[in-house]
Coordinates of C-alpha atoms in Angstrom, one line a residue:
Chain A
M1 CA 22.4 -16.1 -68.7
G2 CA 25.2 -14.0 -67.3
E3 CA 23.3 -10.8 -67.0
K4 CA 20.9 -10.2 -64.0
K5 CA 17.2 -10.6 -64.7
S6 CA 14.3 -9.8 -62.5
V7 CA 12.0 -12.8 -61.3
W8 CA 9.4 -11.9 -63.8
E9 CA 11.9 -12.0 -66.7
H10 CA 13.1 -15.3 -65.5
L11 CA 9.5 -16.7 -65.3
K12 CA 8.7 -15.3 -68.7
A13 CA 11.7 -16.9 -70.2
W14 CA 10.8 -20.2 -68.5
V15 CA 7.3 -20.1 -69.8
D16 CA 8.5 -19.4 -73.3
G17 CA 10.9 -22.3 -73.1
E18 CA 14.0 -20.1 -73.6
E19 CA 15.6 -20.9 -70.3
V20 CA 16.1 -24.3 -68.7
I21 CA 18.3 -25.4 -66.0
L22 CA 20.8 -28.0 -67.3
D23 CA 21.7 -30.7 -65.1
A24 CA 19.2 -29.9 -62.4
D25 CA 20.0 -32.6 -60.0
K26 CA 23.5 -31.3 -59.6
Y27 CA 22.1 -27.8 -59.0
I28 CA 19.7 -29.0 -56.4
V29 CA 22.4 -30.8 -54.5
N30 CA 24.9 -28.0 -54.7
R31 CA 22.6 -25.0 -54.3
S32 CA 23.2 -23.0 -51.2
K33 CA 20.3 -22.9 -48.7
R34 CA 18.5 -19.8 -48.6
E35 CA 19.1 -18.0 -45.3
K36 CA 15.9 -17.9 -43.2
K37 CA 14.7 -14.4 -42.5
N38 CA 14.3 -13.8 -38.8
W39 CA 10.8 -12.3 -38.7
R40 CA 10.9 -11.9 -35.0
R41 CA 13.1 -9.0 -34.8
N42 CA 15.1 -8.6 -31.6
F43 CA 15.3 -5.0 -30.7
S44 CA 18.5 -4.2 -28.9
M45 CA 18.8 -1.5 -26.2
E46 CA 20.9 0.7 -28.5
Y47 CA 18.2 0.7 -31.2
I48 CA 15.5 1.6 -28.7
R49 CA 17.7 4.4 -27.1
G50 CA 18.4 5.8 -30.5
N51 CA 14.7 6.0 -31.3
V52 CA 13.2 7.3 -28.1
K53 CA 11.5 10.1 -29.9
L54 CA 9.8 7.7 -32.3
Y55 CA 8.7 5.5 -29.5
R56 CA 7.3 8.4 -27.5
F57 CA 5.4 9.6 -30.6
L58 CA 4.0 6.2 -31.2
S59 CA 3.0 5.6 -27.7
I60 CA 1.1 8.9 -27.5
A61 CA -0.4 8.3 -30.9
I62 CA -1.7 4.9 -29.9
S63 CA -3.2 6.2 -26.6
V64 CA -4.8 9.1 -28.5
L65 CA -6.3 6.7 -30.9
F66 CA -7.8 4.5 -28.2
I67 CA -9.1 7.5 -26.2
G68 CA -10.8 8.6 -29.5
I69 CA -12.3 5.3 -30.0
M70 CA -13.6 5.1 -26.4
L71 CA -15.0 8.6 -26.5
S72 CA -16.8 8.1 -29.8
V73 CA -18.3 5.0 -28.3
V74 CA -19.4 6.9 -25.2
N75 CA -20.8 9.5 -27.5
D76 CA -23.0 7.0 -29.1
L77 CA -24.4 5.7 -25.8
P78 CA -27.9 6.7 -24.8
E79 CA -28.3 9.8 -22.7
F80 CA -27.9 9.3 -18.9
G81 CA -31.1 9.4 -17.0
N82 CA -33.4 9.4 -20.1
P83 CA -36.5 7.4 -19.3
A84 CA -36.7 6.0 -22.8
N85 CA -33.3 4.2 -22.5
P86 CA -33.2 0.5 -23.1
A87 CA -31.9 0.0 -19.5
D88 CA -35.0 1.6 -18.1
N89 CA -37.5 -0.5 -19.9
E90 CA -40.1 -2.9 -18.5
V91 CA -37.8 -5.7 -17.5
M92 CA -36.2 -3.7 -14.7
E93 CA -39.5 -2.5 -13.7
R94 CA -40.8 -6.0 -13.4
Y95 CA -37.8 -7.1 -11.4
L96 CA -38.2 -4.3 -8.9
E97 CA -42.0 -4.6 -8.6
S98 CA -42.6 -8.3 -8.3
G99 CA -39.0 -9.5 -7.5
I100 CA -39.7 -10.1 -3.9
E101 CA -43.0 -11.6 -4.6
E102 CA -41.8 -14.1 -7.1
T103 CA -38.4 -15.0 -5.7
G104 CA -38.8 -14.4 -2.0
A105 CA -35.2 -12.8 -1.8
T106 CA -34.8 -9.3 -0.4
N107 CA -31.4 -9.2 -2.2
F108 CA -32.4 -8.6 -5.8
V109 CA -29.1 -9.5 -7.3
A110 CA -29.4 -13.0 -5.6
G111 CA -33.0 -13.2 -7.0
M112 CA -31.9 -12.4 -10.4
I113 CA -28.8 -14.6 -10.7
L114 CA -30.1 -17.7 -8.9
D115 CA -33.8 -17.5 -9.9
Y116 CA -34.6 -15.6 -13.0
R117 CA -31.2 -16.5 -14.6
A118 CA -30.2 -19.6 -12.9
F119 CA -29.0 -21.4 -16.1
D120 CA -26.5 -18.6 -16.6
T121 CA -25.1 -19.2 -13.0
F122 CA -25.0 -22.9 -13.6
G123 CA -22.9 -22.3 -16.7
E124 CA -20.5 -20.1 -14.6
A125 CA -20.2 -22.9 -12.0
N126 CA -19.5 -25.4 -14.8
V127 CA -16.9 -23.1 -16.2
L128 CA -15.0 -23.0 -12.8
F129 CA -15.3 -26.8 -12.5
L130 CA -13.9 -27.2 -16.0
A131 CA -11.0 -24.8 -15.3
V132 CA -10.0 -26.6 -12.2
M133 CA -10.3 -30.0 -14.0
C134 CA -8.0 -28.8 -16.8
V135 CA -5.5 -27.7 -14.2
V136 CA -5.7 -31.1 -12.5
L137 CA -5.2 -32.7 -16.0
L138 CA -2.0 -30.7 -16.6
L139 CA -0.4 -30.4 -13.2
K140 CA -1.5 -33.3 -11.0
K141 CA 1.2 -35.7 -10.3
D142 CA 0.8 -39.4 -11.1
Q143 CA 3.1 -42.2 -12.0
K144 CA 3.4 -41.4 -15.7
N145 CA 4.6 -37.8 -15.5
Y146 CA 6.7 -38.1 -12.5
S147 CA 10.4 -38.3 -12.8
A148 CA 12.9 -39.0 -10.1
K149 CA 14.2 -35.4 -10.0
E150 CA 10.7 -34.1 -9.2
E151 CA 10.4 -36.7 -6.4
Q152 CA 13.7 -35.4 -4.9
E153 CA 12.5 -31.9 -5.1
N154 CA 9.3 -32.8 -3.5
R155 CA 11.0 -34.6 -0.7
E156 CA 13.1 -31.5 0.0
D157 CA 9.9 -29.4 0.0
D158 CA 8.3 -31.7 2.5
F159 CA 11.4 -31.7 4.7
F160 CA 11.4 -27.8 4.7
D161 CA 7.6 -27.9 5.4
E162 CA 8.1 -30.1 8.5
N163 CA 11.2 -28.5 9.8
E164 CA 10.9 -24.8 9.0
K165 CA 9.9 -22.8 12.1
R166 CA 7.4 -20.0 11.2
P167 CA 5.8 -19.1 14.5
I168 CA 4.5 -15.7 13.4
L169 CA 2.6 -17.0 10.3
Q170 CA 1.4 -20.1 12.4
I171 CA -0.1 -17.9 15.2
G172 CA -1.6 -15.5 12.6
G173 CA -3.1 -18.3 10.7
K174 CA -4.5 -19.8 13.8
L175 CA -6.1 -16.6 14.9
L176 CA -7.3 -15.5 11.5
A177 CA -8.2 -18.5 9.5
P178 CA -11.4 -19.6 11.5
L179 CA -12.6 -16.0 11.6
I180 CA -12.2 -15.7 7.8
I181 CA -13.9 -18.9 7.1
L182 CA -16.7 -18.2 9.6
Y183 CA -17.2 -14.8 7.8
G184 CA -17.3 -16.6 4.4
I185 CA -20.0 -18.9 5.8
Y186 CA -22.0 -15.9 7.0
V187 CA -21.7 -14.3 3.5
I188 CA -23.0 -17.5 1.8
L189 CA -25.9 -18.1 4.2
N190 CA -27.1 -14.4 4.0
G191 CA -26.7 -14.4 0.2
H192 CA -30.5 -13.8 -0.3
L193 CA -30.9 -11.2 2.5
S194 CA -27.8 -9.0 2.2
P195 CA -25.1 -8.2 -0.5
G196 CA -22.9 -11.2 -1.1
G197 CA -23.8 -14.7 -2.1
G198 CA -22.1 -17.9 -3.2
F199 CA -19.3 -16.5 -5.4
S200 CA -18.0 -13.9 -2.9
G201 CA -18.5 -16.0 0.1
G202 CA -16.8 -19.0 -1.5
T203 CA -13.9 -16.8 -2.4
I204 CA -13.5 -15.7 1.2
I205 CA -13.6 -19.4 2.4
G206 CA -10.9 -20.3 -0.3
A207 CA -8.8 -17.5 1.1
G208 CA -9.1 -18.8 4.6
L209 CA -8.1 -22.3 3.5
I210 CA -5.2 -21.0 1.5
L211 CA -3.9 -19.0 4.7
Y212 CA -4.2 -22.2 6.8
A213 CA -2.4 -24.4 4.3
S214 CA 0.4 -21.8 3.8
A215 CA 0.9 -21.6 7.5
Y216 CA 0.7 -25.3 8.5
G217 CA 1.8 -27.1 5.3
Q218 CA -0.1 -29.3 2.9
K219 CA 0.3 -32.3 5.0
K220 CA -1.8 -31.1 7.8
M221 CA -4.3 -29.8 5.3
Q222 CA -4.7 -33.3 3.8
T223 CA -5.9 -34.7 7.2
F224 CA -9.4 -33.2 6.4
F225 CA -9.1 -32.0 2.6
T226 CA -7.9 -34.7 0.2
F227 CA -8.5 -35.0 -3.5
R228 CA -11.4 -37.4 -2.8
T229 CA -13.3 -34.9 -0.7
F230 CA -12.4 -32.2 -3.3
T231 CA -14.0 -34.1 -6.2
L232 CA -17.0 -35.2 -4.0
I233 CA -17.7 -31.6 -3.1
C234 CA -17.4 -30.3 -6.6
V235 CA -19.3 -32.9 -8.2
G236 CA -22.0 -33.1 -5.5
G237 CA -22.5 -29.3 -5.6
L238 CA -22.9 -29.3 -9.3
L239 CA -25.2 -32.2 -9.2
T240 CA -27.3 -30.7 -6.5
Y241 CA -27.7 -27.5 -8.4
C242 CA -28.6 -29.3 -11.6
A243 CA -31.3 -31.4 -9.6
C244 CA -32.8 -28.3 -7.9
K245 CA -33.0 -26.3 -11.0
S246 CA -34.2 -29.2 -13.1
Y247 CA -37.1 -29.7 -10.6
S248 CA -38.2 -26.0 -10.9
F249 CA -37.9 -25.9 -14.7
F250 CA -39.6 -29.2 -15.3
T251 CA -42.5 -28.3 -13.0
G252 CA -42.9 -25.2 -15.3
A253 CA -40.4 -22.5 -15.4
N254 CA -42.8 -19.9 -14.4
H255 CA -43.4 -21.5 -11.1
V256 CA -46.5 -23.2 -12.0
G257 CA -47.1 -25.9 -9.4
F258 CA -43.9 -24.9 -7.6
E259 CA -44.1 -26.8 -4.3
I260 CA -41.3 -25.2 -2.3
P261 CA -42.7 -22.6 0.1
K262 CA -41.2 -19.1 -0.3
G263 CA -41.3 -18.3 3.5
I264 CA -41.5 -14.7 4.8
P265 CA -39.0 -12.4 2.9
G266 CA -36.3 -11.4 5.2
H267 CA -36.0 -14.6 7.2
I268 CA -33.1 -16.9 6.9
L269 CA -35.2 -19.8 5.7
S270 CA -36.9 -18.2 2.8
A271 CA -36.6 -17.5 -1.0
G272 CA -37.2 -21.2 -2.0
F273 CA -34.2 -22.7 -3.8
I274 CA -31.9 -19.7 -3.5
L275 CA -30.3 -20.6 -0.1
P276 CA -29.3 -24.3 -1.2
L277 CA -28.1 -23.0 -4.6
N278 CA -26.0 -20.3 -2.9
I279 CA -24.4 -23.1 -0.6
C280 CA -23.7 -25.3 -3.7
V281 CA -22.1 -22.3 -5.6
G282 CA -20.1 -21.3 -2.5
L283 CA -18.7 -24.8 -1.9
I284 CA -17.7 -25.2 -5.6
V285 CA -15.9 -21.8 -5.6
A286 CA -14.1 -22.5 -2.3
C287 CA -12.9 -25.8 -3.5
T288 CA -11.8 -24.2 -6.8
M289 CA -9.9 -21.6 -5.1
Y290 CA -8.1 -23.8 -2.8
G291 CA -7.5 -26.4 -5.7
F292 CA -5.7 -23.9 -7.9
Y293 CA -3.5 -22.9 -5.0
A294 CA -2.6 -26.4 -4.1
L295 CA -2.0 -27.6 -7.6
F296 CA 0.2 -24.7 -8.6
T297 CA 2.3 -25.0 -5.5
K298 CA 2.7 -28.8 -5.0
G299 CA 0.8 -30.4 -7.9
D300 CA -1.4 -32.3 -5.6
I301 CA -4.4 -31.4 -3.4
Chain B
M140 CA -14.6 20.5 16.7
R141 CA -15.1 16.8 16.2
E142 CA -15.1 17.2 12.5
I143 CA -11.9 19.1 12.5
I144 CA -10.0 16.3 14.5
A145 CA -11.5 13.6 12.2
A146 CA -10.4 15.6 9.2
I147 CA -6.8 16.0 10.5
F148 CA -6.6 12.2 11.1
I149 CA -8.0 11.3 7.6
I150 CA -5.8 13.8 5.8
M151 CA -2.8 12.4 7.7
G152 CA -3.8 8.9 6.6
I153 CA -4.1 10.0 3.0
I154 CA -0.7 11.8 3.1
V155 CA 0.8 8.5 4.5
F156 CA -0.9 6.5 1.7
L157 CA 0.5 8.9 -0.9
L158 CA 4.1 8.6 0.5
S159 CA 3.7 4.8 0.5
M160 CA 2.6 4.8 -3.1
F161 CA 5.5 7.0 -4.1
G162 CA 7.9 4.7 -2.2
V163 CA 6.5 1.5 -3.9
F164 CA 7.2 3.1 -7.3
R165 CA 10.4 4.8 -6.4
F166 CA 12.3 2.1 -4.7
K167 CA 13.8 -0.7 -6.9
Y168 CA 14.5 -3.6 -4.4
V169 CA 11.9 -5.9 -2.8
L170 CA 12.7 -5.1 0.9
N171 CA 12.6 -1.4 0.3
R172 CA 9.3 -1.7 -1.6
I173 CA 7.6 -3.8 1.0
H174 CA 8.7 -1.4 3.7
A175 CA 6.9 1.4 1.8
A176 CA 3.9 -0.6 1.2
A177 CA 3.4 -1.9 4.7
L178 CA 3.6 1.8 5.8
G179 CA 0.3 2.5 4.0
D180 CA -1.3 -0.7 5.1
T181 CA -0.8 0.0 8.8
L182 CA -0.4 3.7 9.7
G183 CA -2.3 5.1 6.7
L184 CA -5.2 2.8 7.0
G185 CA -5.1 3.0 10.8
S186 CA -5.4 6.8 11.0
I187 CA -8.1 7.0 8.2
V188 CA -10.1 4.5 10.3
V189 CA -9.5 6.4 13.6
G190 CA -10.8 9.5 11.8
L191 CA -14.0 7.7 10.7
M192 CA -14.4 6.3 14.2
I193 CA -14.3 9.9 15.6
L194 CA -16.7 11.2 12.8
G195 CA -19.3 8.5 13.4
T196 CA -21.7 8.8 16.3
D197 CA -22.9 5.2 16.6
F198 CA -21.0 3.0 19.1
F199 CA -21.3 -0.2 17.2
A200 CA -20.2 1.4 13.9
G201 CA -17.0 2.4 15.7
A202 CA -16.6 -1.1 17.2
K203 CA -16.8 -2.6 13.7
L204 CA -14.2 -0.1 12.4
F205 CA -12.0 -1.1 15.3
L206 CA -12.3 -4.7 14.1
I207 CA -11.2 -3.6 10.7
I208 CA -8.0 -2.0 12.3
L209 CA -7.4 -5.2 14.2
F210 CA -7.7 -7.4 11.3
F211 CA -5.5 -5.3 9.1
W212 CA -2.9 -4.9 11.9
L213 CA -2.8 -8.6 12.3
S214 CA -2.8 -9.7 8.6
G215 CA -0.7 -6.9 7.1
P216 CA 2.5 -7.2 9.0
I217 CA 2.3 -11.1 8.8
A218 CA 2.1 -10.9 5.0
T219 CA 5.0 -8.5 4.9
H220 CA 7.1 -10.7 7.1
S221 CA 6.4 -13.7 5.0
I222 CA 7.4 -12.0 1.8
A223 CA 10.6 -10.6 3.3
K224 CA 11.5 -14.1 4.7
V225 CA 11.1 -15.7 1.4
E226 CA 13.1 -13.0 -0.3
I227 CA 15.9 -13.4 2.3
L228 CA 15.9 -17.2 1.9
T229 CA 15.8 -17.5 -1.8
N230 CA 17.8 -14.5 -3.2
K231 CA 21.5 -15.3 -3.2
N232 CA 22.5 -12.1 -4.9
Y233 CA 24.1 -10.2 -2.1
E234 CA 25.1 -7.3 -4.5
E235 CA 21.4 -6.6 -5.3
R236 CA 20.5 -6.4 -1.7
V237 CA 23.2 -3.8 -0.7
R238 CA 23.5 -1.5 -3.7
D239 CA 20.6 0.3 -5.4
K240 CA 20.6 0.4 -9.1

């Protein structure tokens, strides 16, 4: 067995019974461990500098490849402005012709996402709620995942929050945060009349809350926005949405026997369920925005 | 005449924005970069909106544009100031502040 054989020859010899390992136990104890090959190669700077041309060529090649894929896809798209396109079929016509009559909203987008496709929006609101619940699960402090070191760090943070003077940020927050929150409320309440709606208005309100919290510290924020109000608003908004939409779907999804009056299109109290649904979605989005900020900075709302 | 003055203001704003973009990509250290970025947010946006105010004939449209200027000149410097303060308070590496790499 002195001469070198390839793996296949070894295998063939083993199958034929010509080659056995004598005293295998000793061999197993004494054999040297095979070195693990490092599959994750660490590229050193010298290696990269030596192969600049290759990298340039590869980057250009990859870009050209992707541009080619995109252009071929664009080439296969239907022609722009062709009346026989799938985008110009009867669904859009139906929305444009009888959208105001059926939903009562002058903003067609609001009529679409909160009336024709309300289940889809419900799913989106649920996704937001689930995301913030996962963050709460991972990052919120409680007795089990809370060490003394973190406690110490937290106390230092609180100390800085209370004693640090930031007059510029505080005056700015005092002037701007109410205006931002007021504008967000306007966007939510006019969701069925003008561009905007629950998602964008809720994001604006969340930005105002974040500005206030960063200027005045989390402790002052907790005088009116605790974890309890957070869960109440989120769950209450989702349940109200669910109840409203269940009512309209169980009384016949095509608005048969639909009791809520539509009102005059263009007035603030019109469009049936769209206004309360917008308010629910806006509250959920605002809470989610602020919740993410608070959980990632301090681990508590 | 009015269009020409408005065009001068808007082109000036665009040039300031270009310079600020160039600065953001050219500089390496945080304070230099926020200096360049804040330039575009205040002077560039201000002159573009002033040009639009001159261009528009409606008084209330001009008033709304003035509110936009007011909002940005309030919020932009405050944000820049906060970032700079955090950088000064937390970065202990003095060499990085002084020398450019």
